[in-house]
C-alpha cells in the first residue's frame, strides 16, 4: 500500500488546517453558506436532507485494517454508529456535525486519509479495479498509476473549478470491473507493438441524466506522457465544457455535442504543446510508486484448490459463499474474497462500527492487512490463503456479512434515496430491502445466477441503474413515487445502457415485476449457464415486455 | 443651538441628522458667509473644524473670513509638489496679509510617489490616480482628526455643485461648512475689492481656477471658471470634494480604499474600465475587451498609451498571442467564482506565452481562490469582498503551501520526487 512520506503528511495536515479555518469562518457567520458551499464540497462535505454528510476518499478503493478501524471510530464517536460504502469506493457518514468536521479530518489525517475532492467540480477520487494487484487476469496493477493520478489531481489549481465534477477510473485487466466506460476518463491497460504497457484512454462516459458510453480517444498513451495527455484533456474540458447548464456540463456532453474528432483534435493540439514538458513521468517515479504496491509475502500454500461441490454438501451456505464470493488470484494457493455488504433486508453498503472493527480484525489476521471497497458497495479481502477460507468465513458469519450472494440478485447497488438524499425523488433502500426479502431463499438466488439489479432514487443515477441488467429508477409522478424499469444495462467491457421497458410501477408492485422478469428469463433461457444478460441480448425486450404488460 | 440629540436606531439617526442639517441650512441668509462660519466655529463644532485651502485664485476670500472669525483655525495646504511657484509665493503673501497663524503644508507619501509616479508624469496618463496619491491619500489622516471642514466651494462653479448648501453631512458623519456656497463670480470679485485682498499672481493672466500647474490652463472669457482644470479630461473634481450628503459618496469611498492588491499591498489602481465612449486613439490605462481590441487592432497598435486587455470567459487568448507585448496588464474576469476558465487563460499567458506583465483577476474572488490563482500566474487581484481584503492585509490566506503538481513559472521543486513543488 502507498505510505505517506513527510510531504504527503504535511500536505494533508495543511489542507485540514485550511478547512478547519473555513469551517470556523462559516460557523462565525463570516462566510455565507453560498460561499462556504464550494469549499466544503471540495472537502467532501455535503448538506443532505437531514444533516451534513461527510464523504471520505478511499483512494482507488484500497485501505488497511487500521484505516478501517478509524472509520469504525468515526462512526462511533461522531456519527450514529454506522457508515455507508459508496459506488465510488468511498465511505459516507450521514450524521456528522459541522463543528466536529475539523476533528474528524484530523483523525483521518493520522491514518493517512482525507476527504479532499470527494465532491465539488474537481477531479474526484480516482477509482480502480477492486481486485487490483490480485486478479489472475491482470496485465498490470492499476494502483501505482491511480496513486500518481491522485497526487497530480490533488488541489490542482487549474482544475478546481471545472464545469462539473470529473471522475477517472483505471483498470489493469481486460475484464473491466471498474466500469471505466462510464467515467469521464477511463484508463485501460494496453500493450503496444513493442510489448510496453501503456494506457487506452476512454473519454466522455457517464451515467446521470444522460447516460453515455465512453469513447476511445487514444488507443495507447505510454506512462511517460500520461499526465501530459490527461492535463490536455482537462484543459480542453475546462475551457470549452458547457457552463450554462449544470445538466449539460459534464465532458460527456462536450464530446457528444462537439464530436469525438473535434475534441480529439483540440486535445492533440494541446498535447503537442505540453508533451515532453514538465509533466513527463520518469520511469523511476513509476517504479518508486509501484514499489509501495509490491505483492505481500505470499507463502507456498498446502491447499491450492477449493472443492466447492464437496463443501456445498457438508455446509450449503459455505458452499454458496465459496461459489459466489471467491475470485481467482494470480498467486497459487490464494484467492480474493468478497465481503458482501448486502445481507437480506439490509441497507446495501452500510456497515456498523462493530462490523468495521471485525472486518479490520479479519484483514489483519488473514488478509495481509489489506481491504478494498468495490464500486458495487462491497468489501474485498484481496489476498486470502485458501487454507484460511473456512476461518475467514466463520469470522464473517459472526459479523453478519457472510452472505454468498456476490453477483446474484440480492447483491444490489442502491443509492441512499429519499431517506437521506436531498436530490432524490423516491426511496431506494426500502425497495432494495423488499426485493432482497422476496429473493431471500439462497437456492432460488443460485438458480437465477448472475443478475445485477441497480436502483437509483432519482435521475442523477447514483445507483447506476442505467448499467443494471435490471435497472430501477425512482421518479416522482403525480405526487407519488413511481419506479421505471430498464433492462440490458452492462457496466463491463461489454458496456451498454439499459432501455426503459415500459410504464413505471408503484413501489409495492416493483418486487413482483422483478419476479415476473426473472421467471420469464428462467423459462426462456437455453440452459442454466446462460445468464440473464445473455438471455436478454439473445431474446430482446419483447418477451419481458409481454410478461410485464401483456400483449396489448 | 446645538445639533439635535440623536436617537439610537440607525434609521432614526439618519433622519435626525439630515433634519438637523436641514435646520442649520435654514438659519442663515444666503450671503451671510461670516454668520455661517462663526456659528460653525462657536456652536456646531467648536475646536473641531479645519480648512483645506488650495491658495488658488479665490482662496483669499474664504481665508479672509477665517481670519475674522478665528485666525488660529488650522489651515491645510496640499503641497502636491506640482504647484506653480506663484502659488507657493501666494501662500506666504496671504499668511502675512491675513495674520493666519496655523497654516500647515501636507505632502504626499514619498513611497507612493516613487511607486506610482516615478517619472512625475502620472498626471498625464492618469490624473485621477495623480490626484489620489497627491491629494486624497495625504489628506485622509488629517480629515480623520476633525469633526468638520470649511470649504470654499460655490454653487456657480460647476454643475455638480449647483445644489451646494451651507452645511453638508458626509457619509462618515462629518460636517462640511460651505460659507461661500451662494457666492457668484461677481460676488467673489466684489468681496476681494471691498476688502483689498491680494490677487493670486496668475489671476491676471487668465487663470480663474488654479490647482496644480500641469492640470490648470487659462480659461477663456465666458467659460466655466473651472473649465481650465483637467482640460480635455472627463474630470471635474479632484476627489477630495466628493460626498455631497452621500450623493457622490461612492467615488470618495472607492478613492480612499484602493482595491488593487499587488506586490503585497493594496494600491491605487491606475486602470479604468473600458466604456463605450472610449476611443482606440486616445484610450489610456484602460482594459480593452478582447473583441474590441481585435476589431480595432491597428488603431490600438499605433498608439503609445499604456493599455490593458480584458479577457472574459469564452475569449480565446490565442487570438492576441502576437500582440501581448502591447499590454501592460491583462485583466481576467471571473463573473462567478465557480467559473474556472480564467485559470487556464492565466496559465497559457504566463507559461506558454511567457507574458511577464501584470495578470490581474477581477470579479467574484474569494480569499480561498487567491492561492490557486497565484499558482496559475495571477500577480494582481482587484478585491472588494471585505473579509478577503482583511485576509490579504493580515496575510492569512488559507493556503496549502505544498503542491503535488508542477504549475506556473515560480514554484520550486521540493524533495526528490519529480512533481512536488512549493511556493518560491
Coordinates of N, CA, C and O in Angstrom, one line a residue, chain A residues 7-84:
Chain A
X7 N 6.1 14.8 3.1 CA 5.5 15.7 2.2 C 4.0 15.4 2.2 O 3.1 16.3 2.4
X8 N 3.6 14.2 1.9 CA 2.2 13.8 1.9 C 1.5 14.2 3.2 O 0.4 14.7 3.2
X9 N 2.2 13.9 4.3 CA 1.6 14.2 5.6 C 1.4 15.7 5.8 O 0.3 16.1 6.3
X10 N 2.4 16.4 5.5 CA 2.3 17.9 5.6 C 1.2 18.4 4.7 O 0.5 19.4 5.1
X11 N 1.1 17.9 3.6 CA 0.1 18.4 2.6 C -1.3 18.2 3.2 O -2.1 19.1 3.3
X12 N -1.6 17.0 3.7 CA -2.9 16.7 4.3 C -3.2 17.5 5.5 O -4.3 18.0 5.7
X13 N -2.1 17.7 6.3 CA -2.3 18.5 7.5 C -2.6 19.9 7.2 O -3.4 20.6 7.8
X14 N -1.9 20.4 6.1 CA -2.1 21.8 5.7 C -3.5 22.0 5.2 O -4.2 22.9 5.5
X15 N -4.0 21.0 4.5 CA -5.4 21.1 3.9 C -6.4 21.0 5.1 O -7.4 21.7 5.1
X16 N -6.1 20.1 6.0 CA -7.0 20.0 7.2 C -7.1 21.3 8.0 O -8.2 21.8 8.3
X17 N -6.0 21.9 8.2 CA -5.9 23.2 8.9 C -6.7 24.3 8.1 O -7.5 25.1 8.6
X18 N -6.5 24.3 6.8 CA -7.2 25.2 5.9 C -8.7 25.1 6.0 O -9.4 26.0 6.2
X19 N -9.2 23.8 6.0 CA -10.6 23.6 6.0 C -11.1 23.9 7.4 O -12.3 24.4 7.6
X20 N -10.3 23.6 8.5 CA -10.8 24.0 9.8 C -11.0 25.5 9.9 O -12.0 25.9 10.5
X21 N -10.2 26.2 9.3 CA -10.3 27.7 9.3 C -11.6 28.1 8.5 O -12.4 29.0 8.9
X22 N -11.9 27.4 7.4 CA -13.1 27.7 6.6 C -14.3 27.4 7.4 O -15.3 28.1 7.4
X23 N -14.3 26.2 8.2 CA -15.4 25.9 9.0 C -15.7 26.9 10.1 O -16.8 27.3 10.4
X24 N -14.5 27.3 10.6 CA -14.6 28.4 11.7 C -15.3 29.6 11.1 O -16.2 30.2 11.8
X25 N -14.9 30.0 9.9 CA -15.4 31.2 9.4 C -16.9 31.0 9.0 O -17.7 32.0 9.1
X26 N -17.3 29.8 8.7 CA -18.7 29.6 8.4 C -19.5 29.6 9.7 O -20.6 30.2 9.7
X27 N -19.0 29.0 10.7 CA -19.7 28.9 12.0 C -19.8 30.3 12.6 O -20.8 30.7 13.2
X28 N -18.8 31.2 12.3 CA -18.9 32.5 12.9 C -19.8 33.4 12.1 O -20.1 34.6 12.5
X29 N -20.2 33.0 10.9 CA -21.1 33.8 10.1 C -20.3 34.7 9.1 O -20.9 35.4 8.3
X30 N -19.0 34.6 9.2 CA -18.1 35.5 8.3 C -18.3 35.1 6.9 O -18.2 35.9 5.9
X31 N -18.6 33.8 6.7 CA -18.8 33.3 5.3 C -20.3 32.8 5.2 O -20.8 32.2 6.2
X32 N -20.9 33.1 4.1 CA -22.3 32.7 3.9 C -22.3 31.2 3.4 O -21.2 30.7 3.0
X33 N -23.4 30.6 3.5 CA -23.5 29.2 3.1 C -23.1 29.1 1.6 O -22.5 28.2 1.2
X34 N -23.5 30.1 0.8 CA -23.2 30.1 -0.6 C -21.7 30.1 -0.8 O -21.2 29.5 -1.8
X35 N -21.0 30.9 0.0 CA -19.5 31.0 -0.2 C -18.9 29.7 0.3 O -17.8 29.3 -0.2
X36 N -19.5 29.2 1.4 CA -18.9 28.0 2.0 C -19.1 26.8 1.1 O -18.2 25.9 1.1
X37 N -20.2 26.8 0.4 CA -20.6 25.6 -0.3 C -19.4 25.0 -1.2 O -19.1 23.8 -1.0
X38 N -18.8 25.8 -2.1 CA -17.8 25.1 -3.0 C -16.6 24.7 -2.2 O -15.9 23.7 -2.5
X39 N -16.4 25.3 -1.1 CA -15.2 25.0 -0.2 C -15.5 23.7 0.5 O -14.6 22.8 0.6
X40 N -16.7 23.6 1.1 CA -16.9 22.3 1.8 C -17.1 21.2 0.9 O -16.6 20.1 1.2
X41 N -17.6 21.5 -0.3 CA -17.8 20.4 -1.3 C -16.4 19.8 -1.7 O -16.2 18.6 -1.8
X42 N -15.4 20.7 -1.8 CA -14.1 20.2 -2.2 C -13.4 19.5 -1.1 O -12.4 18.8 -1.2
X43 N -14.1 19.5 0.1 CA -13.6 18.7 1.2 C -14.6 17.6 1.6 O -14.6 17.1 2.7
X44 N -15.4 17.3 0.6 CA -16.3 16.1 0.8 C -17.5 16.3 1.7 O -18.1 15.4 2.2
X45 N -17.8 17.6 2.0 CA -18.9 17.8 2.9 C -20.2 18.3 2.2 O -20.2 19.4 1.6
X46 N -21.2 17.5 2.2 CA -22.4 17.8 1.6 C -23.5 18.2 2.6 O -23.4 17.8 3.8
X47 N -24.4 19.0 2.2 CA -25.6 19.3 3.0 C -26.7 18.4 2.5 O -27.2 18.6 1.4
X48 N -27.1 17.4 3.3 CA -28.1 16.5 2.9 C -29.5 16.8 3.4 O -29.6 17.9 4.0
X49 N -30.4 15.9 3.3 CA -31.7 16.2 3.7 C -31.8 16.5 5.2 O -32.5 17.5 5.6
X50 N -31.1 15.8 6.0 CA -31.3 16.0 7.5 C -30.0 16.6 8.1 O -30.1 17.2 9.2
X51 N -28.9 16.5 7.5 CA -27.7 17.0 8.2 C -26.6 17.1 7.1 O -26.8 16.8 5.9
X52 N -25.4 17.4 7.6 CA -24.2 17.4 6.7 C -23.9 15.9 6.5 O -24.1 15.0 7.3
X53 N -23.3 15.6 5.3 CA -22.8 14.3 5.0 C -21.3 14.4 4.7 O -21.0 15.3 3.9
X54 N -20.5 13.6 5.3 CA -19.1 13.7 5.0 C -18.7 12.5 4.2 O -18.9 11.3 4.6
X55 N -18.0 12.7 3.1 CA -17.6 11.6 2.2 C -16.1 11.5 2.3 O -15.4 12.5 2.0
X56 N -15.6 10.4 2.6 CA -14.1 10.2 2.8 C -13.6 9.4 1.7 O -14.2 8.3 1.3
X57 N -12.5 9.8 1.1 CA -11.9 9.1 0.0 C -11.2 7.8 0.4 O -10.5 7.9 1.4
X58 N -11.5 6.8 -0.3 CA -10.6 5.6 -0.1 C -9.9 5.5 -1.5 O -10.5 5.0 -2.5
X59 N -8.7 6.0 -1.6 CA -8.0 6.1 -2.9 C -8.0 4.8 -3.6 O -7.6 3.8 -3.0
X60 N -8.5 4.8 -4.8 CA -8.6 3.5 -5.6 C -9.1 2.3 -4.8 O -8.8 1.2 -5.1
X61 N -9.9 2.6 -3.8 CA -10.5 1.6 -3.0 C -9.7 0.7 -2.1 O -10.1 -0.2 -1.5
X62 N -8.4 1.1 -1.9 CA -7.5 0.3 -1.1 C -7.4 0.9 0.3 O -7.1 2.1 0.5
X63 N -7.5 0.1 1.3 CA -7.3 0.5 2.7 C -6.8 -0.6 3.6 O -6.9 -1.8 3.3
X64 N -6.2 -0.1 4.7 CA -5.7 -1.1 5.7 C -6.6 -1.3 6.8 O -7.6 -0.6 7.0
X65 N -6.3 -2.3 7.7 CA -7.2 -2.5 8.8 C -7.2 -1.3 9.8 O -8.3 -1.0 10.3
X66 N -6.1 -0.7 9.9 CA -6.0 0.5 10.8 C -7.0 1.6 10.2 O -7.7 2.3 11.0
X67 N -7.0 1.8 8.9 CA -7.8 2.8 8.4 C -9.3 2.4 8.5 O -10.2 3.3 8.8
X68 N -9.6 1.1 8.4 CA -11.0 0.7 8.6 C -11.4 0.9 10.0 O -12.5 1.3 10.3
X69 N -10.5 0.7 10.9 CA -10.8 0.9 12.4 C -11.1 2.4 12.6 O -11.9 2.8 13.5
X70 N -10.4 3.2 11.9 CA -10.7 4.7 12.0 C -12.1 5.0 11.6 O -12.8 5.8 12.2
X71 N -12.5 4.3 10.5 CA -13.9 4.6 10.1 C -14.9 4.1 11.2 O -15.9 4.8 11.5
X72 N -14.6 3.0 11.8 CA -15.4 2.5 12.9 C -15.4 3.5 14.1 O -16.5 3.9 14.6
X73 N -14.2 4.1 14.4 CA -14.1 5.0 15.4 C -14.9 6.3 15.1 O -15.6 6.8 16.0
X74 N -14.8 6.7 13.9 CA -15.6 7.9 13.5 C -17.1 7.7 13.6 O -17.9 8.5 14.1
X75 N -17.5 6.5 13.1 CA -18.9 6.1 13.1 C -19.4 6.2 14.6 O -20.5 6.6 14.9
X76 N -18.6 5.6 15.5 CA -19.0 5.5 16.9 C -19.0 6.9 17.6 O -19.9 7.2 18.3
X77 N -17.9 7.7 17.3 CA -17.7 8.9 18.1 C -18.5 10.1 17.5 O -19.0 10.9 18.3
X78 N -18.5 10.2 16.2 CA -19.1 11.4 15.6 C -20.4 11.2 14.9 O -21.0 12.1 14.4
X79 N -20.8 9.9 14.7 CA -21.9 9.6 13.9 C -22.9 8.7 14.6 O -22.7 8.6 15.8
X80 N -23.7 8.1 13.9 CA -24.7 7.2 14.6 C -24.4 5.8 14.5 O -25.2 4.9 14.4
X81 N -23.1 5.5 14.6 CA -22.7 4.1 14.7 C -22.6 3.3 13.4 O -22.5 2.1 13.5
X82 N -22.7 4.0 12.3 CA -22.5 3.2 11.0 C -22.0 4.2 9.9 O -22.0 5.4 10.0
X83 N -21.5 3.5 8.9 CA -21.0 4.3 7.7 C -21.6 3.6 6.5 O -22.1 2.5 6.5
X84 N -21.5 4.3 5.3 CA -22.1 3.8 4.1 C -21.1 3.8 3.0 O -20.5 4.8 2.6

